[in-house]
Coordinates of C-alpha atoms and ligand atoms in Angstrom, one line a residue:
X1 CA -18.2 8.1 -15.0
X2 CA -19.4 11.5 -13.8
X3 CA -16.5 13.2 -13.0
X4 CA -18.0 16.6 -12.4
X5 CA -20.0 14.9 -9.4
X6 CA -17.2 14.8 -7.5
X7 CA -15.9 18.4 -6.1
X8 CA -13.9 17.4 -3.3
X9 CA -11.4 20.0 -2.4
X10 CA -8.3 19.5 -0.3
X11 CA -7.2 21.9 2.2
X12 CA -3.3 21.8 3.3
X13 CA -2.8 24.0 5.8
X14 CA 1.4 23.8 6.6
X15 CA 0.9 27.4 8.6
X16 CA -0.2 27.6 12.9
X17 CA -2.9 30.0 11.4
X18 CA -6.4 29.1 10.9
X19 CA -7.7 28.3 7.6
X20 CA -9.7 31.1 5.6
X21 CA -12.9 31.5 3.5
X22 CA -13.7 27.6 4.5
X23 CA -17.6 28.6 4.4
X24 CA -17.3 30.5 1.4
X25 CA -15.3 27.7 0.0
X26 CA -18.0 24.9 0.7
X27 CA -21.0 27.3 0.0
X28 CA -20.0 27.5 -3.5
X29 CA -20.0 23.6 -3.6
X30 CA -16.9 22.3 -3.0
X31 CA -16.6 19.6 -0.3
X32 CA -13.8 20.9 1.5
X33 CA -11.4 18.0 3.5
X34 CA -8.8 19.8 5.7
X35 CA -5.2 18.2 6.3
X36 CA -2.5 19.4 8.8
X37 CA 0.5 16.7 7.9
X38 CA 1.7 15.2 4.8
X39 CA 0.1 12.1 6.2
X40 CA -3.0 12.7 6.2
X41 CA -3.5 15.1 3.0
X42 CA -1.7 12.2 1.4
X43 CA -4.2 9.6 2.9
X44 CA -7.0 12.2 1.6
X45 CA -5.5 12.5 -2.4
X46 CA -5.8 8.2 -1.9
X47 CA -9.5 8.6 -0.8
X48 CA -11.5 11.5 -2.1
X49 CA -9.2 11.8 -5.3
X50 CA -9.9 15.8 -5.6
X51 CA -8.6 17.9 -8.7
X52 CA -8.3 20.3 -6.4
X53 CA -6.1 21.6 -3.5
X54 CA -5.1 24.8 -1.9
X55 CA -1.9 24.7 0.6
X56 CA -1.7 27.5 2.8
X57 CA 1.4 28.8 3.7
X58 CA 3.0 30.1 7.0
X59 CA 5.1 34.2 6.8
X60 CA 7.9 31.5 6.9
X61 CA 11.4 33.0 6.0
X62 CA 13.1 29.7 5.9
X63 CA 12.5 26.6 4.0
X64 CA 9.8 24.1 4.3
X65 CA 10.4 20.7 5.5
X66 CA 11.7 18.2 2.9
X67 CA 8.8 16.1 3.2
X68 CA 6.2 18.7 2.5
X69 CA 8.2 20.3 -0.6
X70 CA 8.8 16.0 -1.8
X71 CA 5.0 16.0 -1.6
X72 CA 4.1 19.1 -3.8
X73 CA 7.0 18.0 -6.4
X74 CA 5.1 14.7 -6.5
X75 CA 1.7 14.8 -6.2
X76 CA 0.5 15.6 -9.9
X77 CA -3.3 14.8 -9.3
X78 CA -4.3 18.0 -8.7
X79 CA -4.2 21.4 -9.7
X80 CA -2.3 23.3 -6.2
X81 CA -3.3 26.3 -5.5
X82 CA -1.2 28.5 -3.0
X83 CA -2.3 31.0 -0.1
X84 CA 0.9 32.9 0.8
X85 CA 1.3 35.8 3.6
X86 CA 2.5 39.2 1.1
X87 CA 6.0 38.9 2.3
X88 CA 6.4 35.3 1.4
X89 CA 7.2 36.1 -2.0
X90 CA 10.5 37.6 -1.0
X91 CA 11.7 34.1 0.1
X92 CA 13.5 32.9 -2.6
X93 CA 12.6 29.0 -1.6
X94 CA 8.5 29.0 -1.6
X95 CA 8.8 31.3 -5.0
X96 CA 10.5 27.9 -6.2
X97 CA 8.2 25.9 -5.0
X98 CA 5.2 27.8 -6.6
X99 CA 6.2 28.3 -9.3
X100 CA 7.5 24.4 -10.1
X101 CA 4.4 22.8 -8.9
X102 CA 1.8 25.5 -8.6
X103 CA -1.4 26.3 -10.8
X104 CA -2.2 29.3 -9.1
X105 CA -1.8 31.5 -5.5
X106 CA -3.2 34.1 -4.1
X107 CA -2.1 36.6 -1.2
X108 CA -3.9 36.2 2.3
X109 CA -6.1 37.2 2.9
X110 CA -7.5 36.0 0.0
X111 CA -10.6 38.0 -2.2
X112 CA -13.3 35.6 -2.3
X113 CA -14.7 36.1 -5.4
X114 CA -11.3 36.1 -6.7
X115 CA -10.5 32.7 -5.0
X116 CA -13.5 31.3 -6.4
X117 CA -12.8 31.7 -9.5
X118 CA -9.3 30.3 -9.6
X119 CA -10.6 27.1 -8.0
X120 CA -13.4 26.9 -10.9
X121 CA -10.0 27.5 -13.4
X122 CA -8.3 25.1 -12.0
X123 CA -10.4 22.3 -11.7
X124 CA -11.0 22.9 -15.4
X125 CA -7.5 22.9 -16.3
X126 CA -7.4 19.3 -14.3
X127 CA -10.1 17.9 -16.0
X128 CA -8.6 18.4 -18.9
X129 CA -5.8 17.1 -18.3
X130 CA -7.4 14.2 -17.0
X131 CA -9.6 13.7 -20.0
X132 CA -6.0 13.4 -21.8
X133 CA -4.8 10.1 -21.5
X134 CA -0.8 11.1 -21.7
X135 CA -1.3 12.5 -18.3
X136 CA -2.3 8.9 -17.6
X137 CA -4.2 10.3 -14.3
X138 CA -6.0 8.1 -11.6
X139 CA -9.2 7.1 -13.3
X140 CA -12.6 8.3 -11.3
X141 CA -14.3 7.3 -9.7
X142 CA -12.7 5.4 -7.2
X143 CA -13.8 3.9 -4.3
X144 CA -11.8 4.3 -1.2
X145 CA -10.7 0.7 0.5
X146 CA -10.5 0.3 4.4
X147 CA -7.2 -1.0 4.3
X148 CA -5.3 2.3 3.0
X149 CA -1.8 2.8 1.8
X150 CA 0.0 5.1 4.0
X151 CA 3.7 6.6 3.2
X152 CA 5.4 9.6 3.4
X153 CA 8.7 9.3 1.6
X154 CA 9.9 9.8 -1.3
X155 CA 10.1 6.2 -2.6
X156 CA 6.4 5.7 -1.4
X157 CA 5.1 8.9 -3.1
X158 CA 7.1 7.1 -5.8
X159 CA 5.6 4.6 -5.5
X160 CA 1.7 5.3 -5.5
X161 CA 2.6 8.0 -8.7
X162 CA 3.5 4.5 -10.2
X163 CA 0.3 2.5 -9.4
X164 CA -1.9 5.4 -10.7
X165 CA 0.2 5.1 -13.9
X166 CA 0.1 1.2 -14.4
X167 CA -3.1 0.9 -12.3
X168 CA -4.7 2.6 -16.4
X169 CA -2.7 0.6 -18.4
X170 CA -4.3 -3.0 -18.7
X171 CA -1.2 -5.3 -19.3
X172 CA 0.3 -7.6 -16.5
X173 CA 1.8 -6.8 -13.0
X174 CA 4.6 -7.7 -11.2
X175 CA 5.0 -6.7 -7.7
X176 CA 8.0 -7.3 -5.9
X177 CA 9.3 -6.9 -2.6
X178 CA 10.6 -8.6 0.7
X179 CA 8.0 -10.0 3.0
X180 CA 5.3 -7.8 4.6
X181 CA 6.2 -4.7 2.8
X182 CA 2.7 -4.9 1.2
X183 CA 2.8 -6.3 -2.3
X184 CA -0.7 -7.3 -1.6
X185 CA -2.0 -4.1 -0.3
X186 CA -0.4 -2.5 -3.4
X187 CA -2.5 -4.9 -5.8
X188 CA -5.5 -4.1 -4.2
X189 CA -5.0 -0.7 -4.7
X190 CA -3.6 -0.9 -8.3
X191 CA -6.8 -2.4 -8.8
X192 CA -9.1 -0.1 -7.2
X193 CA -7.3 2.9 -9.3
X194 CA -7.9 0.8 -12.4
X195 CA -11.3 0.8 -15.0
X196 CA -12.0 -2.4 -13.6
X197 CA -12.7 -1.1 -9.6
X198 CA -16.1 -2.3 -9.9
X199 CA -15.3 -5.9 -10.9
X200 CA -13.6 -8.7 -8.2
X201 CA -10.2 -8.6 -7.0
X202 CA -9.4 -12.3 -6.7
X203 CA -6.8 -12.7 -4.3
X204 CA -4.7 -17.0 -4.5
X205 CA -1.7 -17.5 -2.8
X206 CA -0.1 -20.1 -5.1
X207 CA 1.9 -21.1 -2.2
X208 CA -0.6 -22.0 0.3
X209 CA -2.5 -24.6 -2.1
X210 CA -1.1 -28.2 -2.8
X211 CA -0.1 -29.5 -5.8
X212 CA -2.7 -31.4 -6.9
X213 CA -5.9 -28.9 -5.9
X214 CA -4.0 -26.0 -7.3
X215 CA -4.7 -26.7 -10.9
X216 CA -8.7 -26.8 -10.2
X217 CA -8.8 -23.9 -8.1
X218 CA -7.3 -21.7 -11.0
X219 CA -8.7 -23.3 -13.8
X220 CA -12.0 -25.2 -12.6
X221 CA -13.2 -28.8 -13.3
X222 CA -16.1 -30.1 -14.7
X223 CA -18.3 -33.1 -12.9
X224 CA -16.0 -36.0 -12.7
X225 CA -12.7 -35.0 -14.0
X226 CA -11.1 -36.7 -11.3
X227 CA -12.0 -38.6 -8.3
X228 CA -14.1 -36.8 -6.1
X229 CA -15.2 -34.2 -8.3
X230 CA -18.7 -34.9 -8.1
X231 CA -19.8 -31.1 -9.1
X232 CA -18.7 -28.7 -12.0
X233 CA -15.9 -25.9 -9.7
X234 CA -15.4 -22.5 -11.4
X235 CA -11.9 -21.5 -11.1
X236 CA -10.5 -18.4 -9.7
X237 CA -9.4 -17.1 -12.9
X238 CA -13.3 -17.6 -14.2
X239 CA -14.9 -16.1 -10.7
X240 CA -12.5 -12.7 -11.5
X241 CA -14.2 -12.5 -14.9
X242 CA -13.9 -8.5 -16.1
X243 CA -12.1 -7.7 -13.1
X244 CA -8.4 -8.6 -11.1
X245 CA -6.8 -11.8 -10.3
X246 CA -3.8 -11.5 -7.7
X247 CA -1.8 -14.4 -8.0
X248 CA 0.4 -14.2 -5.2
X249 CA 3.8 -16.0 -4.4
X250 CA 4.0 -17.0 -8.2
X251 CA 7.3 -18.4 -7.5
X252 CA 5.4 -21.6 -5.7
X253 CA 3.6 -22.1 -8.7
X254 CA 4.5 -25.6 -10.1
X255 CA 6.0 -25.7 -13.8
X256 CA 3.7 -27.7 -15.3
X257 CA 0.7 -24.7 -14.2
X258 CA 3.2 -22.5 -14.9
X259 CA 2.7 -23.9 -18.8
X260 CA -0.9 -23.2 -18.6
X261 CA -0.7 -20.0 -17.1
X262 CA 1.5 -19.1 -19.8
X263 CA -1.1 -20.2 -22.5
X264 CA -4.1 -18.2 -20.7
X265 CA -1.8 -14.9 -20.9
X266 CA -1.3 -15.6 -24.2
X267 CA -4.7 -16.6 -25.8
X268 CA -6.9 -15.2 -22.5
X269 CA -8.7 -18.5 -22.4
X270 CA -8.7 -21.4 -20.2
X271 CA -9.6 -24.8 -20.2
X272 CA -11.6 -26.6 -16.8
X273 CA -10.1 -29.5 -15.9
X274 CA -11.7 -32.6 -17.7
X275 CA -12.8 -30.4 -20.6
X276 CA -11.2 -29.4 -23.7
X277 CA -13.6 -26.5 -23.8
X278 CA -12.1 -23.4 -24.1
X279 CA -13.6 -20.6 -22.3
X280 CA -12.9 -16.7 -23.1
X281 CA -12.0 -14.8 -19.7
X282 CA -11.0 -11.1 -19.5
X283 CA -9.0 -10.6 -16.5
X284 CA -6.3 -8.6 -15.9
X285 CA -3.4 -10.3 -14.2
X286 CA -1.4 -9.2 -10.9
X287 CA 1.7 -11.3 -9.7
X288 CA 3.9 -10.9 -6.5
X289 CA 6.8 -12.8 -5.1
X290 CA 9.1 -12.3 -2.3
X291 CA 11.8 -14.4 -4.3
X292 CA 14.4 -13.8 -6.9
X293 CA 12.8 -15.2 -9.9
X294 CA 15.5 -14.9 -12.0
X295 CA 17.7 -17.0 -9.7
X296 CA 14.5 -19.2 -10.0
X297 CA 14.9 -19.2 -13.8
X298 CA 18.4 -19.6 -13.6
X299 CA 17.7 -22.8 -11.4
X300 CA 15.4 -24.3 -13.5
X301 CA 12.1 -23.6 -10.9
X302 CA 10.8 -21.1 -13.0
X303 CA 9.9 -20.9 -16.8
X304 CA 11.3 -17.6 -18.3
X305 CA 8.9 -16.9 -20.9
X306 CA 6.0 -16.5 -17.9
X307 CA 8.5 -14.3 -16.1
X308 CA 8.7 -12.1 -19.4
X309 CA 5.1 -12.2 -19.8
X310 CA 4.4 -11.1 -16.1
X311 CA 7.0 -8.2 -15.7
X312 CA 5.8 -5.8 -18.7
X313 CA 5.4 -3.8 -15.8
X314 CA 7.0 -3.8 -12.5
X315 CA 6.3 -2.7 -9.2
X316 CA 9.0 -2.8 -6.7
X317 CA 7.9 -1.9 -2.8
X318 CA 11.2 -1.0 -0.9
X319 CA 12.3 -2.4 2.3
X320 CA 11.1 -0.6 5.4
X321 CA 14.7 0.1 6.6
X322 CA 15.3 1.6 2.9
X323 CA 12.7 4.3 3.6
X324 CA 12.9 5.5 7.1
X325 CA 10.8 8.5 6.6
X326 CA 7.6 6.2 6.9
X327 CA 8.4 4.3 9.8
X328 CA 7.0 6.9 12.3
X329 CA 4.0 7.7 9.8
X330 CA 3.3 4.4 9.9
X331 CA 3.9 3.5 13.6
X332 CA 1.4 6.7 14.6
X333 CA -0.9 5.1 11.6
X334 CA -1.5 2.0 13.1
X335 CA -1.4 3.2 17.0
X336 CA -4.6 5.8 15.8
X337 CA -6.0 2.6 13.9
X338 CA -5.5 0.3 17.1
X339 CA -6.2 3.0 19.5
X340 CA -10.5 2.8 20.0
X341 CA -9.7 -1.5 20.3
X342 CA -9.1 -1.8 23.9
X343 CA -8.8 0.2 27.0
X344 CA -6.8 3.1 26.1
X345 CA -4.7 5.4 28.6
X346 CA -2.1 5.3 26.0
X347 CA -1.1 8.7 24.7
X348 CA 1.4 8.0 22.2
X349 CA 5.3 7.0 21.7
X350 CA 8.5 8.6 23.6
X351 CA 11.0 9.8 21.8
X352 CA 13.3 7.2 22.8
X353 CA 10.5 4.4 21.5
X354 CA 10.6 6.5 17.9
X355 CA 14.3 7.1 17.7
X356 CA 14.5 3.0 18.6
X357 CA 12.4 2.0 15.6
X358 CA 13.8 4.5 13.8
X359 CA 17.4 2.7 13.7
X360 CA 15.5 -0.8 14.0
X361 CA 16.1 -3.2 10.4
X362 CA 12.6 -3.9 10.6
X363 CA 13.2 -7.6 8.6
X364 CA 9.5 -8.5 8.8
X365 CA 8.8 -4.7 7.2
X366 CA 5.5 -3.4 7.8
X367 CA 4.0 -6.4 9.4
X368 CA 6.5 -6.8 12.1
X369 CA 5.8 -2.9 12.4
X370 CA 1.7 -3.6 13.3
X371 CA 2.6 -6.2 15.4
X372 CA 5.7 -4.5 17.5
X373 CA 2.8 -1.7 17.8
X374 CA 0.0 -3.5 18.7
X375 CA 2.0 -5.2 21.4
X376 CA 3.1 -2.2 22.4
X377 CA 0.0 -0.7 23.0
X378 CA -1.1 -3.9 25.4
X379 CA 1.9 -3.9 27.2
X380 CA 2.6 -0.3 28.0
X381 CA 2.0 0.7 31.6
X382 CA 3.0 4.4 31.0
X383 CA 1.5 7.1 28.9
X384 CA 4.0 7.0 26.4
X385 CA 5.3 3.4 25.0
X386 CA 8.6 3.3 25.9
X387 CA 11.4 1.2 24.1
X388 CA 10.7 -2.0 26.0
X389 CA 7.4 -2.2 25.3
X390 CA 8.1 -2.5 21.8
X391 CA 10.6 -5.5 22.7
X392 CA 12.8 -4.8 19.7
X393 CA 16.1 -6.0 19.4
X394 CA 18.1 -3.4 19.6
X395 CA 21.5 -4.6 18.2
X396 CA 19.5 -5.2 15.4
X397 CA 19.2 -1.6 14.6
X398 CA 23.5 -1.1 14.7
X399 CA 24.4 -4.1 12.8
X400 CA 26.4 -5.4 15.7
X401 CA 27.5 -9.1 16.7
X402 CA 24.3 -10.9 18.2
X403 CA 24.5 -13.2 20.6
X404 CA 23.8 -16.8 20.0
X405 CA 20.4 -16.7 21.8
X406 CA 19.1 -14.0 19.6
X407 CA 20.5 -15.7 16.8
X408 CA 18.3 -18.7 17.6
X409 CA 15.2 -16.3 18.4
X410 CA 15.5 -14.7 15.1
X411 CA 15.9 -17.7 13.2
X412 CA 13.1 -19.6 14.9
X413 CA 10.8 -16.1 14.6
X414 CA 11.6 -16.5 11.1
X415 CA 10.8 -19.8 10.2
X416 CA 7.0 -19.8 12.0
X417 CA 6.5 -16.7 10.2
X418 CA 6.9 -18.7 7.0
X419 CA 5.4 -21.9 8.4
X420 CA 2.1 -19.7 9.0
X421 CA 2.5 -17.7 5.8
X422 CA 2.7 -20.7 4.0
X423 CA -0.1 -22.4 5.5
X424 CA -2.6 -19.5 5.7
X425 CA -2.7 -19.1 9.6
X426 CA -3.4 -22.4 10.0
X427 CA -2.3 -23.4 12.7
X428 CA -2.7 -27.2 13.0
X429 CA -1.0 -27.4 9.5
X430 CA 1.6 -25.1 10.5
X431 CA 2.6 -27.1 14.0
X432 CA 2.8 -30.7 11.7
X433 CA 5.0 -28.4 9.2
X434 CA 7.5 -27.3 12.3
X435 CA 6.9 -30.5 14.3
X436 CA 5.8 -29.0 17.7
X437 CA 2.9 -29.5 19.3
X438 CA 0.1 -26.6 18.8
X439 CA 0.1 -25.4 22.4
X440 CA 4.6 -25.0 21.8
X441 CA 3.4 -23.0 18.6
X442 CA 0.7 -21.0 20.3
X443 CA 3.2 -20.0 23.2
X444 CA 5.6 -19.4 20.5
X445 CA 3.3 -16.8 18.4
X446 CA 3.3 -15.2 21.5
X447 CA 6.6 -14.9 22.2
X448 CA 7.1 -13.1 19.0
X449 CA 4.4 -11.5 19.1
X450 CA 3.1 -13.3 15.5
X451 CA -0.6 -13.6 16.5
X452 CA -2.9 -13.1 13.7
X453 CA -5.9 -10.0 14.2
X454 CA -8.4 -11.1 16.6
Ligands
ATP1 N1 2.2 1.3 3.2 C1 1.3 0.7 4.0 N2 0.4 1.3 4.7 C2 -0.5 0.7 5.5 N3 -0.4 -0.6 5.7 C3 0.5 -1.4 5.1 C4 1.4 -0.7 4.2 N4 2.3 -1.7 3.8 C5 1.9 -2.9 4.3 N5 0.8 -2.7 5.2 C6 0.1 -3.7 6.0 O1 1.1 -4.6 6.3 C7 0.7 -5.9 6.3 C8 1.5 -6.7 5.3 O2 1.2 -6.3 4.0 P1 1.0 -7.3 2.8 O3 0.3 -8.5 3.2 O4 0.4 -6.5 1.6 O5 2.5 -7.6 2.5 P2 3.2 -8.6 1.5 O6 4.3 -7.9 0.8 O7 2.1 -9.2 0.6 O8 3.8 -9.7 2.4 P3 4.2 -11.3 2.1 O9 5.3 -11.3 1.2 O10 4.6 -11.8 3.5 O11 2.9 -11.9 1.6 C9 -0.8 -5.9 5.9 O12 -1.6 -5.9 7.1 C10 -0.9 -4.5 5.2 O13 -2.2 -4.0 5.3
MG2 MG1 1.4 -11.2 0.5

């Protein structure tokens, strides 16, 4: 790992002013990525991993805004450098701030020899403390996924502070969290901040696969261990060799696998099916489930010395209602991410569209956010999506008696969503599972707007 090689420099810039020095800044070799929002310096400390960042500060005489001073208290990747107007130091607040979280600051406009050198000190000072594995920092290099994870609040910055720390520790995972508030997402990235980025992430979904194929597509068979088996299959554990495995739903795994899971955590081998062979495999072990496993232990469906083995370390991904600071970063995430797909004389959300999903429950999380947006976007007529484009209930949101109808709506939205989660998006499997006929399913997925991504 060369960490010198990478000299990418973030540039926060919370003030209306410019920023300053940025050719003198990238002429003396730093690769300078500018960010306006919490959002998107956030989305740039995921990415380019810099040791490095300078926030620039407005002649403010108030506070600064509760997510922006959540941020600097905890984002401890870098080494934050401050440009402050002179009289900013007579506000009590940022003086706080500066000094809590700060390595460095400067007055603006800055000297820029001067500047220079305190961004040479303090990427020194954070490669030290990255060399030092108590500070337990994200391991470089790491390479930046498509499928980000975006957040805001506090429970999210939370959050990713805790997959850096587990994400360099190699013991196992478990991620819980309702459905869709992106336990998977949060593996992948675990895995792409950990030493073994440049190895497979294996992804099974121990619910999708039956009984009796399950077995073999973990552990592999060898030519003729049962019927049909007329070629040796490497398992999913073997194909993840040096890197991740990602056993999702583990709560659908059956006990008897359960037993041999067990034994693989315990003596990290594993035996093909129709061999007594046993074969050495380093891989590091990732969990999720959207159950209550120890209501599954306490019925009997789930073995408790696996559960002990799985949850050294636990990750839990709140609800979206339990962290409403990221359902507007998320909601203008996805609507910049859909935005180039189709015609597009969409300019954003009214306020009355934000304050809507603001007070919405949101009890499909961030999945039934990306499709309520999505929709949106096809549906609205306006320049702004308006509430009724996003077709959200809206007693939902106050908690207030429904009526039958939406009763039924929610309960039948709910139990396709499982039917398809279940089945993998199949959906000839998943209309035999609800006993419709495929074209009452289709018309259905569109109803609640549960169509997978084109
Ligand atoms: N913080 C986030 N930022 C961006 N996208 C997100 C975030 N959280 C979830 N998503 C997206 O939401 C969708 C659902 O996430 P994911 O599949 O990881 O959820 P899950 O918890 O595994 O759900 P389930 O229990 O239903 O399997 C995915 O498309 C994922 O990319
Ligand atoms: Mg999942």
């Amino acid at each position: 790992m060369h960490e010198i090689e990478y000299r990418n420099l973030l540039y926060f810039n919370t003030s209306c002013s410019p920023p300053v020095l940025v050719d003198e800044i990238n002429d003396a070799g730093w690769n300078l990525r500018l960010a306006h929002d919490v959002q998107s310096a956030q989305n740039i400390l995921l990415k380019y991993t810099p040791s490095v960042a300078i926030a620039q500060f407005d002649d403010t005489s108030g506070r600064l805004s509760v997510p922006i001073e959540n941020f600097f208290r905890n984002v401890d990747q870098v080494e934050w450098v401050a440009l402050i107007p002179k009289n900013a130091m007579s506000n009590h607040h940022i003086k706080q701030i500066i000094s809590e979280s700060f390595y460095d600051f400067h007055t603006l406009p800055p000297d820029t020899e001067k500047l220079l050198a305190t961004l040479g000190h303090a990427e020194g000072m954070a490669l030290m403390k990255r060399d030092n594995p108590a500070s337990r920092q994200l391991p470089l290099p790491l390479q930046p996924s498509e499928d980000e994870m975006v957040g805001a609040s506090p429970q999210m910055l939370d959050l990713f502070k805790n997959i850096r720390k587990v994400a360099s520790v190699d013991a196992p995972v478990l991620i819980t969290g309702e459905s869709g508030t992106g336990k998977e997402l949060a593996a992948l990235a675990l895995h792409e901040r950990s030493a073994r980025h440049n190895k497979p992430f294996v992804a099974v979904n121990c619910g999708s696969l039956p009984n009796g194929l399950i077995q073999s597509e973990l552990f592999g068979h060898e030519k003729g261990a049962f019927t049909g088996a007329s070629q040796r299959k490497i398992g999913r554990i073997e194909t993840a060799s040096g890197g991740t495995i990602f056993l999702d739903e583990i709560g659908d795994l059956p006990l008897e696998l359960q037993v041999n899971l067990l034994r693989f955590l315990q003596e990290k081998t594993i035996e093909r099916l129709g061999s007594t062979e046993k074969i050495h495999v380093d891989v590091r072990v990732l969990a999720a489930t959207h159950v209550d496993l120890e209501a599954a232990i306490k019925d009997g469906r789930f073995r408790e010395d696996l559960y002990y083995r799985l949850h050294v370390l636990k990750i839990k991904i709140p609800a979206l209602r339990d962290r409403k600071g990221d359902i507007e970063v998320l909601a203008k995430y996805f609507f910049n991410k859909f935005f180039n797909e189709k015609r597009r004389n969409v300019k954003g959300f009214a306020p009355s569209a934000l304050q809507l999903m603001n007070h919405y429950d949101w009890p499909g999380n961030v999945r039934e956010l990306i499709s309520r947006v999505r929709r949106a976007m096809v549906m609205c007529e306006r320049r702004l999506i308006t509430p009724e484009d996003l077709d959200l209930d809206r007693r939902n949101g106050e908690r207030q008696v429904t009526t039958l109808e939406s009763a039924r709506n929610s309960a039948e939205m709910e139990a396709i969503r499982n039917a398809l989660h279940k089945n993998n998006n199949n959906l000839a499997l998943t209309s035999r599972m609800l006993g419709v006929s495929r074209a009452t399913l289709y018309r259905l997925m569109e109803k609640y707007s549960l169509m997978p991504k084109p």
